XYZ file of N, CA and C in Angstrom:
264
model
N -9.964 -24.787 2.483
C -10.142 -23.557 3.218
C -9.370 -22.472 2.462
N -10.145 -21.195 2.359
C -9.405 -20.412 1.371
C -8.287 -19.511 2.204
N -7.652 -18.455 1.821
C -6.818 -17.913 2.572
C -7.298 -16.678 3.301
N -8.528 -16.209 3.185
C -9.023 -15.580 4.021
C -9.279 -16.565 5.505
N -10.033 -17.726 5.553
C -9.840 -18.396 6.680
C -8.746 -18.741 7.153
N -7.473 -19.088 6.516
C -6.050 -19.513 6.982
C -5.423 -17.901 7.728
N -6.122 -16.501 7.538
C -6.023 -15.627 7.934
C -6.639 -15.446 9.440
N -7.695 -15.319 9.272
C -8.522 -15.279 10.309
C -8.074 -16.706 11.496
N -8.059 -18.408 10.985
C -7.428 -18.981 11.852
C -5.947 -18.802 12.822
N -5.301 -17.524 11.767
C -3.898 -18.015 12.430
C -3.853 -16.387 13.312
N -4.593 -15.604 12.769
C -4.993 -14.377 14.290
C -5.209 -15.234 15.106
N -6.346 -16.003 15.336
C -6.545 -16.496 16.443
C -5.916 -17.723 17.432
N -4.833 -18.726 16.166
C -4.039 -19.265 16.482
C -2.678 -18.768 17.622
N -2.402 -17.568 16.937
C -1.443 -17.171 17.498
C -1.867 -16.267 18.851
N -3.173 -15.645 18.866
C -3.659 -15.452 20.393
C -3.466 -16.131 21.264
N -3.615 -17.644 21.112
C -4.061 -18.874 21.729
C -2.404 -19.009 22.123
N -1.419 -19.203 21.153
C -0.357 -19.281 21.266
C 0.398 -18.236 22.332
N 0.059 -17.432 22.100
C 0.645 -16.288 23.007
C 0.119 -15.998 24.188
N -1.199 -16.899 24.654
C -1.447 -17.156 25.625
C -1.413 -17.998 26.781
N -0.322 -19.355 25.941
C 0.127 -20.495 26.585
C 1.544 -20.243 26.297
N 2.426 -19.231 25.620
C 3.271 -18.938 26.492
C 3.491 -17.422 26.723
N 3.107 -17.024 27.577
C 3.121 -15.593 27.877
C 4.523 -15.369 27.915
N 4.823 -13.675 27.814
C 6.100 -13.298 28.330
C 6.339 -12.364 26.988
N 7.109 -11.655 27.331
C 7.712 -10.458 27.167
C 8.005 -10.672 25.488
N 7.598 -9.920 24.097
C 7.764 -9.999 22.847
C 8.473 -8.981 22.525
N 9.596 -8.643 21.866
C 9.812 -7.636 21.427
C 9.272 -7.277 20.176
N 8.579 -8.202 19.283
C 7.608 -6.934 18.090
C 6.435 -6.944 18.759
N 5.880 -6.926 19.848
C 4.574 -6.498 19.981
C 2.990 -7.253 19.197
N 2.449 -6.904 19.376
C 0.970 -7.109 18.835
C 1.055 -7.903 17.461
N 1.134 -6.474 16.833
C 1.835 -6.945 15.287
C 2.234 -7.934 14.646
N 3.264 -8.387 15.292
C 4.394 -9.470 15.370
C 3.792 -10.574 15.859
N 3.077 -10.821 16.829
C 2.333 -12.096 17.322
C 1.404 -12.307 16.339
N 0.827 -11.329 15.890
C -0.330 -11.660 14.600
C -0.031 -12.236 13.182
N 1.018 -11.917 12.983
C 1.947 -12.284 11.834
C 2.582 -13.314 11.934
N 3.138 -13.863 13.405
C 3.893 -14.709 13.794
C 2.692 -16.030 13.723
N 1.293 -15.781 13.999
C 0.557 -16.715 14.310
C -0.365 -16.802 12.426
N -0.489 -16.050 11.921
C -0.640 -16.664 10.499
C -0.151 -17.435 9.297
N 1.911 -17.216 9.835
C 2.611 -18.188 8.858
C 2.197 -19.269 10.165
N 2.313 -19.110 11.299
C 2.431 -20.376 12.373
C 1.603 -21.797 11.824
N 0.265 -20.590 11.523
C -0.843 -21.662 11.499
C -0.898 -22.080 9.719
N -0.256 -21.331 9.002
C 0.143 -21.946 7.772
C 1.108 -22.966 8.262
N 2.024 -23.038 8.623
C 3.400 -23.871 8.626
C 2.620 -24.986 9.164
N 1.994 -24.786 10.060
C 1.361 -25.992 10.869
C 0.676 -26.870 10.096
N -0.501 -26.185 9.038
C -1.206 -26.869 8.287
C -0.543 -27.883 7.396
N 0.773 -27.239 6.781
C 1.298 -27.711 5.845
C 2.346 -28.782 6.145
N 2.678 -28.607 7.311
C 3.401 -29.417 8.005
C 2.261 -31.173 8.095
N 1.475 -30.299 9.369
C 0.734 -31.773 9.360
C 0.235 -32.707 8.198
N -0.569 -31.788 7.103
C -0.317 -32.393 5.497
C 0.496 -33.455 5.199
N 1.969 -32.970 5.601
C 2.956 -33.859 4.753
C 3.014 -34.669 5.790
N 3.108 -34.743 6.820
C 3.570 -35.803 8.255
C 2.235 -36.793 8.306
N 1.412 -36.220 8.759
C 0.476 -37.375 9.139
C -0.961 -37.112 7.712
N -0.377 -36.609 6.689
C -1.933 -36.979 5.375
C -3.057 -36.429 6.076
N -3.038 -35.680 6.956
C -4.209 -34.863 7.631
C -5.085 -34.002 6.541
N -6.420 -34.104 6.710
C -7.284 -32.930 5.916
C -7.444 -31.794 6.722
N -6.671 -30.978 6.248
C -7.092 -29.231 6.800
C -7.930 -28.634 6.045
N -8.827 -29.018 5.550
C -9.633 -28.188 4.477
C -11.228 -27.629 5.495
N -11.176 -28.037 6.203
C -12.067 -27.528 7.218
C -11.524 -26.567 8.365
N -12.364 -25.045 8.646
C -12.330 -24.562 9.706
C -12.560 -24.945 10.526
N -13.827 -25.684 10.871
C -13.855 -25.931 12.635
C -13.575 -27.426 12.695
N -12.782 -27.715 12.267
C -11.792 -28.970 12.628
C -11.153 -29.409 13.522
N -11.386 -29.871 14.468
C -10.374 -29.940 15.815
C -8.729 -29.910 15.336
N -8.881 -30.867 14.156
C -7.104 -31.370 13.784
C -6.385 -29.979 12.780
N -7.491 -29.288 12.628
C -6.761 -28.009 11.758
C -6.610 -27.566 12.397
N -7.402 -26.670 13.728
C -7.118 -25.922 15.297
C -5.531 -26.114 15.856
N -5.760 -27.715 16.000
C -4.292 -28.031 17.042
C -2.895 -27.563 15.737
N -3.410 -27.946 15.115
C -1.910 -28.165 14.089
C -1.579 -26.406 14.138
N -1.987 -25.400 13.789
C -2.501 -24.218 13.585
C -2.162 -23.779 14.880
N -2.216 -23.933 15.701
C -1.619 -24.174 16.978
C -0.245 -24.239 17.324
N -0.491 -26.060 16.804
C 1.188 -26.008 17.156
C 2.338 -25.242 16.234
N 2.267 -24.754 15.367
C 2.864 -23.856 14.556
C 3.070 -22.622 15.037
N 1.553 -22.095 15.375
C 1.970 -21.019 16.043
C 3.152 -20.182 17.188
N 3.300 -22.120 18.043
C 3.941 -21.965 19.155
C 5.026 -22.725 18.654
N 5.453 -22.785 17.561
C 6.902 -23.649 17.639
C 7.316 -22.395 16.686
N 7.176 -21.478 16.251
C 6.995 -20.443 15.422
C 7.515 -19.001 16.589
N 6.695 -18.997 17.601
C 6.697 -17.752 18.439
C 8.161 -18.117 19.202
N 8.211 -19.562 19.384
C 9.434 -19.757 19.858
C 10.599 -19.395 19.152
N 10.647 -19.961 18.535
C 11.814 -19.651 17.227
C 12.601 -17.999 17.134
N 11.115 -17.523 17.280
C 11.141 -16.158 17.385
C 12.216 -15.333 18.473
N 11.391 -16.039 19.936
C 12.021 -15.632 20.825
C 13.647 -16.023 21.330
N 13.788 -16.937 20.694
C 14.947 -16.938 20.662
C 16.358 -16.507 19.967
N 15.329 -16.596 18.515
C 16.428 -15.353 17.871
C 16.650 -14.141 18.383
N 15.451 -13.312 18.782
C 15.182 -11.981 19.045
C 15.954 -11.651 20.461
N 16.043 -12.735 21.458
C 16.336 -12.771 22.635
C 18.187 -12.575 22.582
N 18.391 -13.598 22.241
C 19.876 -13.400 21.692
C 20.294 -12.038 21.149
N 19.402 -11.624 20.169
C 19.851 -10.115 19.568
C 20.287 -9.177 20.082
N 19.178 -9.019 21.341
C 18.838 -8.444 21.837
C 19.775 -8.402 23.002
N 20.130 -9.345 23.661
C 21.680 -9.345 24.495
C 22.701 -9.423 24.164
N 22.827 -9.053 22.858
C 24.263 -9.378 21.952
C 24.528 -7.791 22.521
């Protein structure tokens, strides 16, 4: 999958993501979109090395979830740095 699709998957990754956990972002839009394209990179590359998964397909169920879960272990990460900052 080239990196125009790893683009386009991880917009929509990180929609998905930001829709299973809602709540309050401090970068906004932006930031979820960005947050959900390394997500769904990290994810890909992650599952790669862990379970020898083929991500080379878009409509892959196992590229979706992984792409996914990146997104949301990613947005988290986020919010917790940012959260802290932010009450410091």
């Amino acid at each position: 999958m080239g990196v125009l699709g790893w683009i386009v998957l991880g917009l929509i990754a990180g929609a998905i993501a930001k829709a299973i956990m809602p709540g309050k972002d401090p970068g906004g839009i932006i930031v979820t979109m960005l947050i959900g394209i390394v997500g769904a990179i990290l994810g890909g590359f992650i599952g790669r090395a862990l379970f020898n998964s083929d991500i080379n397909s878009f409509f892959d169920l196992s590229t979706w979830l992984l792409a996914i879960l990146g997104s949301l272990v990613l947005l988290g990460i986020y919010r917790l740095v940012t959260g802290r900052r932010a009450h410091a």
